[in-house]
Amino acid sequence: DMKKLIAYSSIAHMGFVTLGIFLVFTLVDKNGSLQGAALGMEGGVVQMISHGFISGALFLCVGVLYDRMHSRQINDYGGVVNTMPVFAAFMVFFAMANAGLPGTSGFVGEFMVILASFKANFWFAFLAATTLILGAAYSLWMVKRVVFGDVANDNVQALEDINAREFVILATLAGAVLLFGLWPAPLIEVMHASVDNLLAHVSVSKLPVQETGVALLNAVQP
């Protein structure tokens, strides 16, 4: 089931978000590395936003196929690129973004979290990078089975390519994925103040009790 596969992929991406948040407390507790903690937290937030665009687009792609064939089963498809070339281009693009292709927003957040993981523990980073390989494997396997190859049956042969409304929606999402993949700086700069404020409070919580009151007062002052 394509929808289930994308849902499981979403859980894997949320793992990066969780790791980014976890690194905040790990790095501050281990060596007081606020820079590494900020990198992990910001990477997790970027990943959440990117996940919304990419997974939303993949669910829409599945919806486009379901609207035409009333099936989400991978085995019912094959060779969609022969009858729906524009749709196939979008689906391949979003699947590659889902796998963390550099130049897409799917790469930025995950890469930031992995870099922060290195500051905490090599094995955290190694295991996180391994999940990228697994995620790419099943995403590309789905695309290979659904999009490429010979036309599977008469139902696939009769499919019509996406209409103007579907094109505009998918193109808008593709534009957002490319924009934040090639130029993530505006998105990251917006969250700097909030992340710094959060880290100030995390740092305060690690101080001895007698110092906490003064430090908290200094942290919340402009």
PDB file of C-alpha atoms in Angstrom, residues 154-160:
ATOM      1  CA  ASP A 154      -5.116  -1.702 -19.417  1.00  0.00           C
ATOM      2  CA  ASN A 155      -6.145   0.450 -16.455  1.00  0.00           C
ATOM      3  CA  VAL A 156      -2.708   2.057 -16.334  1.00  0.00           C
ATOM      4  CA  GLN A 157      -2.768   2.450 -20.117  1.00  0.00           C
ATOM      5  CA  ALA A 158      -6.011   4.433 -19.828  1.00  0.00           C
ATOM      6  CA  LEU A 159      -4.699   6.869 -17.193  1.00  0.00           C
ATOM      7  CA  GLU A 160      -4.827  10.581 -17.998  1.00  0.00           C
TER       8      GLU A 160
END
